[in-house]
JSON list of C-alpha atoms in Angstrom, two decimals:
[
{"chain": "P", "resi": 1, "resn": "ASP", "atom": "CA", "xyz": [-19.04, 3.39, -8.90]},
{"chain": "P", "resi": 2, "resn": "GLY", "atom": "CA", "xyz": [-15.73, 5.24, -8.70]},
{"chain": "P", "resi": 3, "resn": "GLY", "atom": "CA", "xyz": [-12.62, 3.23, -8.23]},
{"chain": "P", "resi": 4, "resn": "ILE", "atom": "CA", "xyz": [-9.38, 1.83, -9.58]},
{"chain": "P", "resi": 5, "resn": "THR", "atom": "CA", "xyz": [-9.39, -1.03, -12.06]},
{"chain": "P", "resi": 6, "resn": "GLN", "atom": "CA", "xyz": [-6.35, -3.19, -12.66]},
{"chain": "P", "resi": 7, "resn": "SER", "atom": "CA", "xyz": [-6.18, -5.74, -15.43]},
{"chain": "P", "resi": 8, "resn": "PRO", "atom": "CA", "xyz": [-5.57, -8.52, -15.90]},
{"chain": "P", "resi": 9, "resn": "LYS", "atom": "CA", "xyz": [-5.94, -10.14, -12.48]},
{"chain": "P", "resi": 10, "resn": "TYR", "atom": "CA", "xyz": [-3.45, -12.88, -13.39]},
{"chain": "P", "resi": 11, "resn": "LEU", "atom": "CA", "xyz": [-0.67, -12.60, -15.95]},
{"chain": "P", "resi": 12, "resn": "PHE", "atom": "CA", "xyz": [1.90, -15.09, -17.11]},
{"chain": "P", "resi": 13, "resn": "ARG", "atom": "CA", "xyz": [5.07, -14.06, -18.86]},
{"chain": "P", "resi": 14, "resn": "LYS", "atom": "CA", "xyz": [7.79, -16.01, -20.55]},
{"chain": "P", "resi": 15, "resn": "GLU", "atom": "CA", "xyz": [11.34, -15.08, -19.72]},
{"chain": "P", "resi": 16, "resn": "GLY", "atom": "CA", "xyz": [12.66, -12.36, -22.01]},
{"chain": "P", "resi": 17, "resn": "GLN", "atom": "CA", "xyz": [9.26, -10.87, -22.74]},
{"chain": "P", "resi": 18, "resn": "ASN", "atom": "CA", "xyz": [7.93, -7.45, -21.85]},
{"chain": "P", "resi": 19, "resn": "VAL", "atom": "CA", "xyz": [4.43, -7.26, -20.38]},
{"chain": "P", "resi": 20, "resn": "THR", "atom": "CA", "xyz": [2.18, -4.29, -19.61]},
{"chain": "P", "resi": 21, "resn": "LEU", "atom": "CA", "xyz": [-0.13, -4.07, -16.61]},
{"chain": "P", "resi": 22, "resn": "SER", "atom": "CA", "xyz": [-3.11, -1.80, -16.90]},
{"chain": "P", "resi": 23, "resn": "CYS", "atom": "CA", "xyz": [-4.37, 0.65, -14.26]},
{"chain": "P", "resi": 24, "resn": "GLU", "atom": "CA", "xyz": [-7.36, 2.91, -14.82]},
{"chain": "P", "resi": 25, "resn": "GLN", "atom": "CA", "xyz": [-9.09, 5.20, -12.29]},
{"chain": "P", "resi": 26, "resn": "ASN", "atom": "CA", "xyz": [-12.28, 7.23, -12.49]},
{"chain": "P", "resi": 27, "resn": "LEU", "atom": "CA", "xyz": [-11.79, 9.08, -9.21]},
{"chain": "P", "resi": 28, "resn": "ASN", "atom": "CA", "xyz": [-10.43, 12.20, -10.93]},
{"chain": "P", "resi": 29, "resn": "HIS", "atom": "CA", "xyz": [-7.21, 11.83, -8.94]},
{"chain": "P", "resi": 30, "resn": "ASP", "atom": "CA", "xyz": [-4.10, 13.61, -10.13]},
{"chain": "P", "resi": 31, "resn": "ALA", "atom": "CA", "xyz": [-1.57, 11.25, -8.56]},
{"chain": "P", "resi": 32, "resn": "MET", "atom": "CA", "xyz": [-1.07, 7.57, -9.35]},
{"chain": "P", "resi": 33, "resn": "TYR", "atom": "CA", "xyz": [1.37, 4.98, -8.05]},
{"chain": "P", "resi": 34, "resn": "TRP", "atom": "CA", "xyz": [2.68, 1.49, -8.69]},
{"chain": "P", "resi": 35, "resn": "TYR", "atom": "CA", "xyz": [3.75, -0.79, -5.85]},
{"chain": "P", "resi": 36, "resn": "ARG", "atom": "CA", "xyz": [5.26, -4.25, -5.84]},
{"chain": "P", "resi": 37, "resn": "GLN", "atom": "CA", "xyz": [4.37, -6.74, -3.09]},
{"chain": "P", "resi": 38, "resn": "ASP", "atom": "CA", "xyz": [6.54, -9.73, -2.20]},
{"chain": "P", "resi": 39, "resn": "PRO", "atom": "CA", "xyz": [5.85, -12.10, 0.68]},
{"chain": "P", "resi": 40, "resn": "GLY", "atom": "CA", "xyz": [7.18, -10.79, 3.97]},
{"chain": "P", "resi": 41, "resn": "GLN", "atom": "CA", "xyz": [8.48, -7.54, 2.45]},
{"chain": "P", "resi": 42, "resn": "GLY", "atom": "CA", "xyz": [5.51, -5.24, 2.48]},
{"chain": "P", "resi": 43, "resn": "LEU", "atom": "CA", "xyz": [4.96, -2.99, -0.49]},
{"chain": "P", "resi": 44, "resn": "ARG", "atom": "CA", "xyz": [7.69, -1.12, -2.32]},
{"chain": "P", "resi": 45, "resn": "LEU", "atom": "CA", "xyz": [7.18, 1.87, -4.59]},
{"chain": "P", "resi": 46, "resn": "ILE", "atom": "CA", "xyz": [8.13, 1.37, -8.25]},
{"chain": "P", "resi": 47, "resn": "TYR", "atom": "CA", "xyz": [7.03, 4.60, -9.95]},
{"chain": "P", "resi": 48, "resn": "TYR", "atom": "CA", "xyz": [4.65, 7.43, -9.25]},
{"chain": "P", "resi": 49, "resn": "SER", "atom": "CA", "xyz": [3.10, 10.29, -11.18]},
{"chain": "P", "resi": 50, "resn": "GLN", "atom": "CA", "xyz": [1.61, 13.44, -9.72]},
{"chain": "P", "resi": 51, "resn": "ILE", "atom": "CA", "xyz": [0.43, 15.00, -12.98]},
{"chain": "P", "resi": 52, "resn": "VAL", "atom": "CA", "xyz": [-0.10, 13.97, -16.58]},
{"chain": "P", "resi": 53, "resn": "ASN", "atom": "CA", "xyz": [3.07, 13.61, -18.67]},
{"chain": "P", "resi": 54, "resn": "ASP", "atom": "CA", "xyz": [5.30, 13.53, -15.59]},
{"chain": "P", "resi": 55, "resn": "PHE", "atom": "CA", "xyz": [6.48, 10.65, -13.42]},
{"chain": "P", "resi": 56, "resn": "GLN", "atom": "CA", "xyz": [9.26, 9.83, -10.97]},
{"chain": "P", "resi": 57, "resn": "LYS", "atom": "CA", "xyz": [11.15, 6.71, -10.02]},
{"chain": "P", "resi": 58, "resn": "GLY", "atom": "CA", "xyz": [10.41, 5.10, -6.71]},
{"chain": "P", "resi": 59, "resn": "ASP", "atom": "CA", "xyz": [12.63, 2.82, -4.69]},
{"chain": "P", "resi": 60, "resn": "ILE", "atom": "CA", "xyz": [12.76, -0.12, -7.13]},
{"chain": "P", "resi": 61, "resn": "ALA", "atom": "CA", "xyz": [12.32, 1.32, -10.63]},
{"chain": "P", "resi": 62, "resn": "GLU", "atom": "CA", "xyz": [15.01, -0.74, -12.39]},
{"chain": "P", "resi": 63, "resn": "GLY", "atom": "CA", "xyz": [13.51, -3.04, -15.02]},
{"chain": "P", "resi": 64, "resn": "TYR", "atom": "CA", "xyz": [10.19, -1.18, -15.13]},
{"chain": "P", "resi": 65, "resn": "SER", "atom": "CA", "xyz": [8.79, 1.65, -17.24]},
{"chain": "P", "resi": 66, "resn": "VAL", "atom": "CA", "xyz": [5.61, 3.73, -17.11]},
{"chain": "P", "resi": 67, "resn": "SER", "atom": "CA", "xyz": [3.72, 6.37, -19.06]},
{"chain": "P", "resi": 68, "resn": "ARG", "atom": "CA", "xyz": [1.10, 8.92, -18.04]},
{"chain": "P", "resi": 69, "resn": "GLU", "atom": "CA", "xyz": [-0.53, 10.23, -21.21]},
{"chain": "P", "resi": 70, "resn": "LYS", "atom": "CA", "xyz": [-4.00, 10.51, -19.65]},
{"chain": "P", "resi": 71, "resn": "LYS", "atom": "CA", "xyz": [-5.08, 11.49, -16.16]},
{"chain": "P", "resi": 72, "resn": "GLU", "atom": "CA", "xyz": [-7.06, 8.30, -15.66]},
{"chain": "P", "resi": 73, "resn": "SER", "atom": "CA", "xyz": [-4.45, 5.82, -16.90]},
{"chain": "P", "resi": 74, "resn": "PHE", "atom": "CA", "xyz": [-1.01, 4.77, -15.62]},
{"chain": "P", "resi": 75, "resn": "PRO", "atom": "CA", "xyz": [0.21, 1.56, -17.30]},
{"chain": "P", "resi": 76, "resn": "LEU", "atom": "CA", "xyz": [3.28, -0.28, -16.00]},
{"chain": "P", "resi": 77, "resn": "THR", "atom": "CA", "xyz": [5.58, -2.24, -18.30]},
{"chain": "P", "resi": 78, "resn": "VAL", "atom": "CA", "xyz": [7.69, -4.97, -16.78]},
{"chain": "P", "resi": 79, "resn": "THR", "atom": "CA", "xyz": [10.66, -5.33, -19.10]},
{"chain": "P", "resi": 80, "resn": "SER", "atom": "CA", "xyz": [12.97, -8.24, -19.71]},
{"chain": "P", "resi": 81, "resn": "ALA", "atom": "CA", "xyz": [15.59, -6.34, -17.68]},
{"chain": "P", "resi": 82, "resn": "GLN", "atom": "CA", "xyz": [13.63, -7.02, -14.48]},
{"chain": "P", "resi": 83, "resn": "LYS", "atom": "CA", "xyz": [15.42, -10.04, -13.10]},
{"chain": "P", "resi": 84, "resn": "ASN", "atom": "CA", "xyz": [12.77, -11.26, -10.70]},
{"chain": "P", "resi": 85, "resn": "PRO", "atom": "CA", "xyz": [9.39, -10.04, -11.92]},
{"chain": "P", "resi": 86, "resn": "THR", "atom": "CA", "xyz": [7.16, -12.62, -10.24]},
{"chain": "P", "resi": 87, "resn": "ALA", "atom": "CA", "xyz": [5.16, -10.62, -7.68]},
{"chain": "P", "resi": 88, "resn": "PHE", "atom": "CA", "xyz": [1.82, -9.03, -6.87]},
{"chain": "P", "resi": 89, "resn": "TYR", "atom": "CA", "xyz": [1.52, -5.53, -8.37]},
{"chain": "P", "resi": 90, "resn": "LEU", "atom": "CA", "xyz": [-0.76, -2.89, -6.90]},
{"chain": "P", "resi": 91, "resn": "CYS", "atom": "CA", "xyz": [-1.80, 0.41, -8.40]},
{"chain": "P", "resi": 92, "resn": "ALA", "atom": "CA", "xyz": [-3.03, 3.31, -6.27]},
{"chain": "P", "resi": 93, "resn": "SER", "atom": "CA", "xyz": [-4.24, 6.86, -6.70]},
{"chain": "P", "resi": 94, "resn": "SER", "atom": "CA", "xyz": [-4.74, 9.92, -4.54]},
{"chain": "P", "resi": 95, "resn": "ILE", "atom": "CA", "xyz": [-5.59, 13.60, -4.66]},
{"chain": "P", "resi": 96, "resn": "ARG", "atom": "CA", "xyz": [-2.40, 15.51, -5.30]},
{"chain": "P", "resi": 97, "resn": "ARG", "atom": "CA", "xyz": [-3.00, 18.26, -2.73]},
{"chain": "P", "resi": 98, "resn": "GLY", "atom": "CA", "xyz": [-5.30, 17.92, 0.21]},
{"chain": "P", "resi": 99, "resn": "GLY", "atom": "CA", "xyz": [-7.12, 14.70, 0.84]},
{"chain": "P", "resi": 100, "resn": "THR", "atom": "CA", "xyz": [-5.82, 12.23, 3.35]},
{"chain": "P", "resi": 101, "resn": "GLU", "atom": "CA", "xyz": [-5.50, 8.81, 1.80]},
{"chain": "P", "resi": 102, "resn": "ALA", "atom": "CA", "xyz": [-4.65, 6.66, -1.20]},
{"chain": "P", "resi": 103, "resn": "PHE", "atom": "CA", "xyz": [-7.01, 4.19, -2.86]},
{"chain": "P", "resi": 104, "resn": "PHE", "atom": "CA", "xyz": [-5.79, 0.86, -4.19]},
{"chain": "P", "resi": 105, "resn": "GLY", "atom": "CA", "xyz": [-6.81, -1.42, -7.02]},
{"chain": "P", "resi": 106, "resn": "GLN", "atom": "CA", "xyz": [-7.33, -5.18, -6.66]},
{"chain": "P", "resi": 107, "resn": "GLY", "atom": "CA", "xyz": [-3.88, -6.02, -7.97]},
{"chain": "P", "resi": 108, "resn": "THR", "atom": "CA", "xyz": [-2.31, -8.08, -10.75]},
{"chain": "P", "resi": 109, "resn": "ARG", "atom": "CA", "xyz": [-0.39, -11.24, -9.98]},
{"chain": "P", "resi": 110, "resn": "LEU", "atom": "CA", "xyz": [2.45, -11.67, -12.46]},
{"chain": "P", "resi": 111, "resn": "THR", "atom": "CA", "xyz": [4.17, -15.02, -12.82]},
{"chain": "P", "resi": 112, "resn": "VAL", "atom": "CA", "xyz": [7.16, -15.79, -15.01]},
{"chain": "P", "resi": 113, "resn": "VAL", "atom": "CA", "xyz": [6.94, -19.21, -16.61]},
{"chain": "C", "resi": 1, "resn": "GLY", "atom": "CA", "xyz": [15.01, 8.17, 5.01]},
{"chain": "C", "resi": 2, "resn": "ASN", "atom": "CA", "xyz": [11.63, 7.03, 6.19]},
{"chain": "C", "resi": 3, "resn": "SER", "atom": "CA", "xyz": [11.00, 3.54, 7.51]},
{"chain": "C", "resi": 4, "resn": "VAL", "atom": "CA", "xyz": [8.28, 1.52, 9.24]},
{"chain": "C", "resi": 5, "resn": "THR", "atom": "CA", "xyz": [8.80, -1.51, 11.44]},
{"chain": "C", "resi": 6, "resn": "GLN", "atom": "CA", "xyz": [5.98, -3.88, 12.39]},
{"chain": "C", "resi": 7, "resn": "MET", "atom": "CA", "xyz": [6.00, -6.64, 14.94]},
{"chain": "C", "resi": 8, "resn": "GLU", "atom": "CA", "xyz": [7.00, -10.05, 13.70]},
{"chain": "C", "resi": 9, "resn": "GLY", "atom": "CA", "xyz": [4.15, -12.29, 12.68]},
{"chain": "C", "resi": 10, "resn": "PRO", "atom": "CA", "xyz": [2.10, -14.24, 12.06]},
{"chain": "C", "resi": 11, "resn": "VAL", "atom": "CA", "xyz": [-0.35, -13.64, 14.88]},
{"chain": "C", "resi": 12, "resn": "THR", "atom": "CA", "xyz": [-2.89, -16.33, 15.77]},
{"chain": "C", "resi": 13, "resn": "LEU", "atom": "CA", "xyz": [-5.75, -15.57, 18.16]},
{"chain": "C", "resi": 14, "resn": "SER", "atom": "CA", "xyz": [-9.01, -17.06, 19.31]},
{"chain": "C", "resi": 15, "resn": "GLU", "atom": "CA", "xyz": [-12.23, -15.22, 18.62]},
{"chain": "C", "resi": 16, "resn": "GLU", "atom": "CA", "xyz": [-12.95, -12.42, 21.14]},
{"chain": "C", "resi": 17, "resn": "ALA", "atom": "CA", "xyz": [-9.28, -12.13, 22.14]},
{"chain": "C", "resi": 18, "resn": "PHE", "atom": "CA", "xyz": [-7.52, -8.76, 22.43]},
{"chain": "C", "resi": 19, "resn": "LEU", "atom": "CA", "xyz": [-5.31, -7.75, 19.53]},
{"chain": "C", "resi": 20, "resn": "THR", "atom": "CA", "xyz": [-2.22, -5.58, 19.47]},
{"chain": "C", "resi": 21, "resn": "ILE", "atom": "CA", "xyz": [0.03, -5.18, 16.45]},
{"chain": "C", "resi": 22, "resn": "ASN", "atom": "CA", "xyz": [3.03, -2.97, 17.14]},
{"chain": "C", "resi": 23, "resn": "CYS", "atom": "CA", "xyz": [4.26, -0.39, 14.65]},
{"chain": "C", "resi": 24, "resn": "THR", "atom": "CA", "xyz": [7.12, 2.07, 15.02]},
{"chain": "C", "resi": 25, "resn": "TYR", "atom": "CA", "xyz": [8.45, 4.50, 12.47]},
{"chain": "C", "resi": 26, "resn": "THR", "atom": "CA", "xyz": [11.30, 6.82, 11.61]},
{"chain": "C", "resi": 27, "resn": "ALA", "atom": "CA", "xyz": [10.68, 9.89, 9.51]},
{"chain": "C", "resi": 28, "resn": "THR", "atom": "CA", "xyz": [12.51, 13.10, 8.75]},
{"chain": "C", "resi": 29, "resn": "GLY", "atom": "CA", "xyz": [9.36, 15.24, 8.51]},
{"chain": "C", "resi": 30, "resn": "TYR", "atom": "CA", "xyz": [5.92, 15.18, 10.07]},
{"chain": "C", "resi": 31, "resn": "PRO", "atom": "CA", "xyz": [4.27, 12.10, 8.61]},
{"chain": "C", "resi": 32, "resn": "SER", "atom": "CA", "xyz": [0.71, 10.95, 8.51]},
{"chain": "C", "resi": 33, "resn": "LEU", "atom": "CA", "xyz": [0.22, 7.37, 9.69]},
{"chain": "C", "resi": 34, "resn": "PHE", "atom": "CA", "xyz": [-2.05, 4.66, 8.33]},
{"chain": "C", "resi": 35, "resn": "TRP", "atom": "CA", "xyz": [-3.17, 1.11, 8.86]},
{"chain": "C", "resi": 36, "resn": "TYR", "atom": "CA", "xyz": [-4.21, -0.75, 5.73]},
{"chain": "C", "resi": 37, "resn": "VAL", "atom": "CA", "xyz": [-5.79, -4.21, 5.61]},
{"chain": "C", "resi": 38, "resn": "GLN", "atom": "CA", "xyz": [-5.48, -6.78, 2.83]},
{"chain": "C", "resi": 39, "resn": "TYR", "atom": "CA", "xyz": [-7.82, -9.74, 2.48]},
{"chain": "C", "resi": 40, "resn": "PRO", "atom": "CA", "xyz": [-6.61, -12.79, 0.52]},
{"chain": "C", "resi": 41, "resn": "GLY", "atom": "CA", "xyz": [-6.07, -12.09, -3.17]},
{"chain": "C", "resi": 42, "resn": "GLU", "atom": "CA", "xyz": [-7.22, -8.49, -2.91]},
{"chain": "C", "resi": 43, "resn": "GLY", "atom": "CA", "xyz": [-5.82, -4.99, -2.87]},
{"chain": "C", "resi": 44, "resn": "LEU", "atom": "CA", "xyz": [-5.37, -2.80, 0.19]},
{"chain": "C", "resi": 45, "resn": "GLN", "atom": "CA", "xyz": [-8.17, -1.06, 2.04]},
{"chain": "C", "resi": 46, "resn": "LEU", "atom": "CA", "xyz": [-7.61, 1.83, 4.39]},
{"chain": "C", "resi": 47, "resn": "LEU", "atom": "CA", "xyz": [-8.52, 0.77, 7.93]},
{"chain": "C", "resi": 48, "resn": "LEU", "atom": "CA", "xyz": [-7.71, 3.95, 9.85]},
{"chain": "C", "resi": 49, "resn": "LYS", "atom": "CA", "xyz": [-5.45, 6.97, 9.80]},
{"chain": "C", "resi": 50, "resn": "ALA", "atom": "CA", "xyz": [-3.99, 9.77, 11.92]},
{"chain": "C", "resi": 51, "resn": "THR", "atom": "CA", "xyz": [-2.50, 12.91, 10.49]},
{"chain": "C", "resi": 52, "resn": "LYS", "atom": "CA", "xyz": [-0.89, 14.55, 13.52]},
{"chain": "C", "resi": 53, "resn": "ALA", "atom": "CA", "xyz": [0.53, 13.73, 16.93]},
{"chain": "C", "resi": 54, "resn": "ASP", "atom": "CA", "xyz": [-1.95, 12.49, 19.58]},
{"chain": "C", "resi": 55, "resn": "ASP", "atom": "CA", "xyz": [-4.66, 11.87, 16.99]},
{"chain": "C", "resi": 56, "resn": "LYS", "atom": "CA", "xyz": [-6.54, 8.61, 17.41]},
{"chain": "C", "resi": 57, "resn": "GLY", "atom": "CA", "xyz": [-7.76, 6.81, 14.33]},
{"chain": "C", "resi": 58, "resn": "SER", "atom": "CA", "xyz": [-10.61, 4.34, 14.71]},
{"chain": "C", "resi": 59, "resn": "ASN", "atom": "CA", "xyz": [-12.76, 2.14, 12.48]},
{"chain": "C", "resi": 60, "resn": "LYS", "atom": "CA", "xyz": [-14.67, -1.16, 12.85]},
{"chain": "C", "resi": 61, "resn": "GLY", "atom": "CA", "xyz": [-13.53, -1.52, 16.46]},
{"chain": "C", "resi": 62, "resn": "PHE", "atom": "CA", "xyz": [-9.85, -1.00, 15.62]},
{"chain": "C", "resi": 63, "resn": "GLU", "atom": "CA", "xyz": [-7.93, 1.91, 17.13]},
{"chain": "C", "resi": 64, "resn": "ALA", "atom": "CA", "xyz": [-4.45, 3.39, 16.89]},
{"chain": "C", "resi": 65, "resn": "THR", "atom": "CA", "xyz": [-2.98, 6.51, 18.47]},
{"chain": "C", "resi": 66, "resn": "TYR", "atom": "CA", "xyz": [-0.23, 8.60, 16.87]},
{"chain": "C", "resi": 67, "resn": "ARG", "atom": "CA", "xyz": [2.50, 8.79, 19.55]},
{"chain": "C", "resi": 68, "resn": "LYS", "atom": "CA", "xyz": [5.22, 11.18, 18.47]},
{"chain": "C", "resi": 69, "resn": "GLU", "atom": "CA", "xyz": [7.24, 10.77, 21.66]},
{"chain": "C", "resi": 70, "resn": "THR", "atom": "CA", "xyz": [7.62, 7.02, 21.08]},
{"chain": "C", "resi": 71, "resn": "THR", "atom": "CA", "xyz": [7.31, 7.21, 17.25]},
{"chain": "C", "resi": 72, "resn": "SER", "atom": "CA", "xyz": [4.64, 4.53, 17.39]},
{"chain": "C", "resi": 73, "resn": "PHE", "atom": "CA", "xyz": [1.21, 3.78, 15.94]},
{"chain": "C", "resi": 74, "resn": "HIS", "atom": "CA", "xyz": [0.14, 0.46, 17.48]},
{"chain": "C", "resi": 75, "resn": "LEU", "atom": "CA", "xyz": [-3.06, -1.16, 16.25]},
{"chain": "C", "resi": 76, "resn": "GLU", "atom": "CA", "xyz": [-5.51, -2.52, 18.85]},
{"chain": "C", "resi": 77, "resn": "LYS", "atom": "CA", "xyz": [-8.88, -4.21, 18.91]},
{"chain": "C", "resi": 78, "resn": "GLY", "atom": "CA", "xyz": [-10.66, -5.32, 22.04]},
{"chain": "C", "resi": 79, "resn": "SER", "atom": "CA", "xyz": [-12.40, -8.40, 20.64]},
{"chain": "C", "resi": 80, "resn": "VAL", "atom": "CA", "xyz": [-11.37, -9.90, 17.30]},
{"chain": "C", "resi": 81, "resn": "GLN", "atom": "CA", "xyz": [-13.63, -11.88, 15.00]},
{"chain": "C", "resi": 82, "resn": "VAL", "atom": "CA", "xyz": [-12.89, -14.60, 12.46]},
{"chain": "C", "resi": 83, "resn": "SER", "atom": "CA", "xyz": [-13.67, -12.07, 9.74]},
{"chain": "C", "resi": 84, "resn": "ASP", "atom": "CA", "xyz": [-10.70, -9.94, 10.92]},
{"chain": "C", "resi": 85, "resn": "SER", "atom": "CA", "xyz": [-8.28, -12.54, 9.54]},
{"chain": "C", "resi": 86, "resn": "ALA", "atom": "CA", "xyz": [-6.15, -10.67, 7.02]},
{"chain": "C", "resi": 87, "resn": "VAL", "atom": "CA", "xyz": [-2.77, -9.02, 6.53]},
{"chain": "C", "resi": 88, "resn": "TYR", "atom": "CA", "xyz": [-2.33, -5.67, 8.26]},
{"chain": "C", "resi": 89, "resn": "PHE", "atom": "CA", "xyz": [0.12, -3.03, 7.04]},
{"chain": "C", "resi": 90, "resn": "CYS", "atom": "CA", "xyz": [1.33, 0.01, 8.91]},
{"chain": "C", "resi": 91, "resn": "ALA", "atom": "CA", "xyz": [2.39, 2.85, 6.63]},
{"chain": "C", "resi": 92, "resn": "LEU", "atom": "CA", "xyz": [3.46, 6.46, 6.67]},
{"chain": "C", "resi": 93, "resn": "SER", "atom": "CA", "xyz": [3.23, 9.29, 4.21]},
{"chain": "C", "resi": 94, "resn": "ASP", "atom": "CA", "xyz": [5.37, 12.38, 4.45]},
{"chain": "C", "resi": 95, "resn": "ILE", "atom": "CA", "xyz": [3.96, 15.15, 2.29]},
{"chain": "C", "resi": 96, "resn": "SER", "atom": "CA", "xyz": [6.35, 17.83, 3.51]},
{"chain": "C", "resi": 97, "resn": "GLY", "atom": "CA", "xyz": [8.39, 17.43, 0.33]},
{"chain": "C", "resi": 98, "resn": "GLY", "atom": "CA", "xyz": [5.39, 18.27, -1.85]},
{"chain": "C", "resi": 99, "resn": "THR", "atom": "CA", "xyz": [4.31, 14.75, -2.67]},
{"chain": "C", "resi": 100, "resn": "SER", "atom": "CA", "xyz": [0.83, 13.46, -1.99]},
{"chain": "C", "resi": 101, "resn": "TYR", "atom": "CA", "xyz": [-0.63, 10.90, 0.37]},
{"chain": "C", "resi": 102, "resn": "GLY", "atom": "CA", "xyz": [-0.23, 7.97, -1.98]},
{"chain": "C", "resi": 103, "resn": "LYS", "atom": "CA", "xyz": [3.56, 7.98, -1.69]},
{"chain": "C", "resi": 104, "resn": "LEU", "atom": "CA", "xyz": [3.69, 5.55, 1.19]},
{"chain": "C", "resi": 105, "resn": "THR", "atom": "CA", "xyz": [6.38, 3.74, 3.13]},
{"chain": "C", "resi": 106, "resn": "PHE", "atom": "CA", "xyz": [5.08, 0.39, 4.35]},
{"chain": "C", "resi": 107, "resn": "GLY", "atom": "CA", "xyz": [5.97, -2.01, 7.10]},
{"chain": "C", "resi": 108, "resn": "GLN", "atom": "CA", "xyz": [6.42, -5.65, 6.15]},
{"chain": "C", "resi": 109, "resn": "GLY", "atom": "CA", "xyz": [2.88, -6.63, 7.09]},
{"chain": "C", "resi": 110, "resn": "THR", "atom": "CA", "xyz": [1.48, -8.82, 9.87]},
{"chain": "C", "resi": 111, "resn": "ILE", "atom": "CA", "xyz": [-0.64, -11.86, 9.08]},
{"chain": "C", "resi": 112, "resn": "LEU", "atom": "CA", "xyz": [-3.52, -12.23, 11.53]},
{"chain": "C", "resi": 113, "resn": "THR", "atom": "CA", "xyz": [-5.46, -15.46, 11.81]},
{"chain": "C", "resi": 114, "resn": "VAL", "atom": "CA", "xyz": [-8.46, -15.66, 14.12]},
{"chain": "C", "resi": 115, "resn": "HIS", "atom": "CA", "xyz": [-9.88, -19.08, 15.03]},
{"chain": "C", "resi": 116, "resn": "PRO", "atom": "CA", "xyz": [-13.47, -19.68, 16.19]}
]
């Protein structure tokens, strides 16, 4: 089955540590996205990439980094510079041109302990 | 910039009641509009969409019409079920700048609870 796989489902991080969230898709989509979800605030765009080896900052990129070395993979690193990293993180993908929708993964819940 | 505003929640209904969740937007271009649904602990699933003015999106008994004159995309369902309990997000995507449909601006979400 085609889809988007995020791992792990739950992640715990100590303060001061960097952690990397995985996102893999087998939909052959060019574009991939990372969103952060906080209660009562909807989803906010962190980073997005429309082609391999290229990515752009979204609305809340500070304290995060990404890479796009392969079409099917778009990992997100939450760095120690992110002051409030506890949140639900969602990865999505879409066709770059044409198509009409984005597809989402099941999410990773990150908790700072 | 683009923005989406949803009605305040949460919304609590009895089974078979009529549902309306209001959504209004501001956009500089000609956006496509979406409703996504999120069940507890899961990602988002597309519920319905409309890509131009006066289009009506529909799925699983839910409907929404793209109203350019009122910049609205209200979600309706004539008879809700317990299984409709979830969080509903209104969103827009403006591809006029060359980006694709995954670059979305979301509303804050509306929690719907349906009791038997």
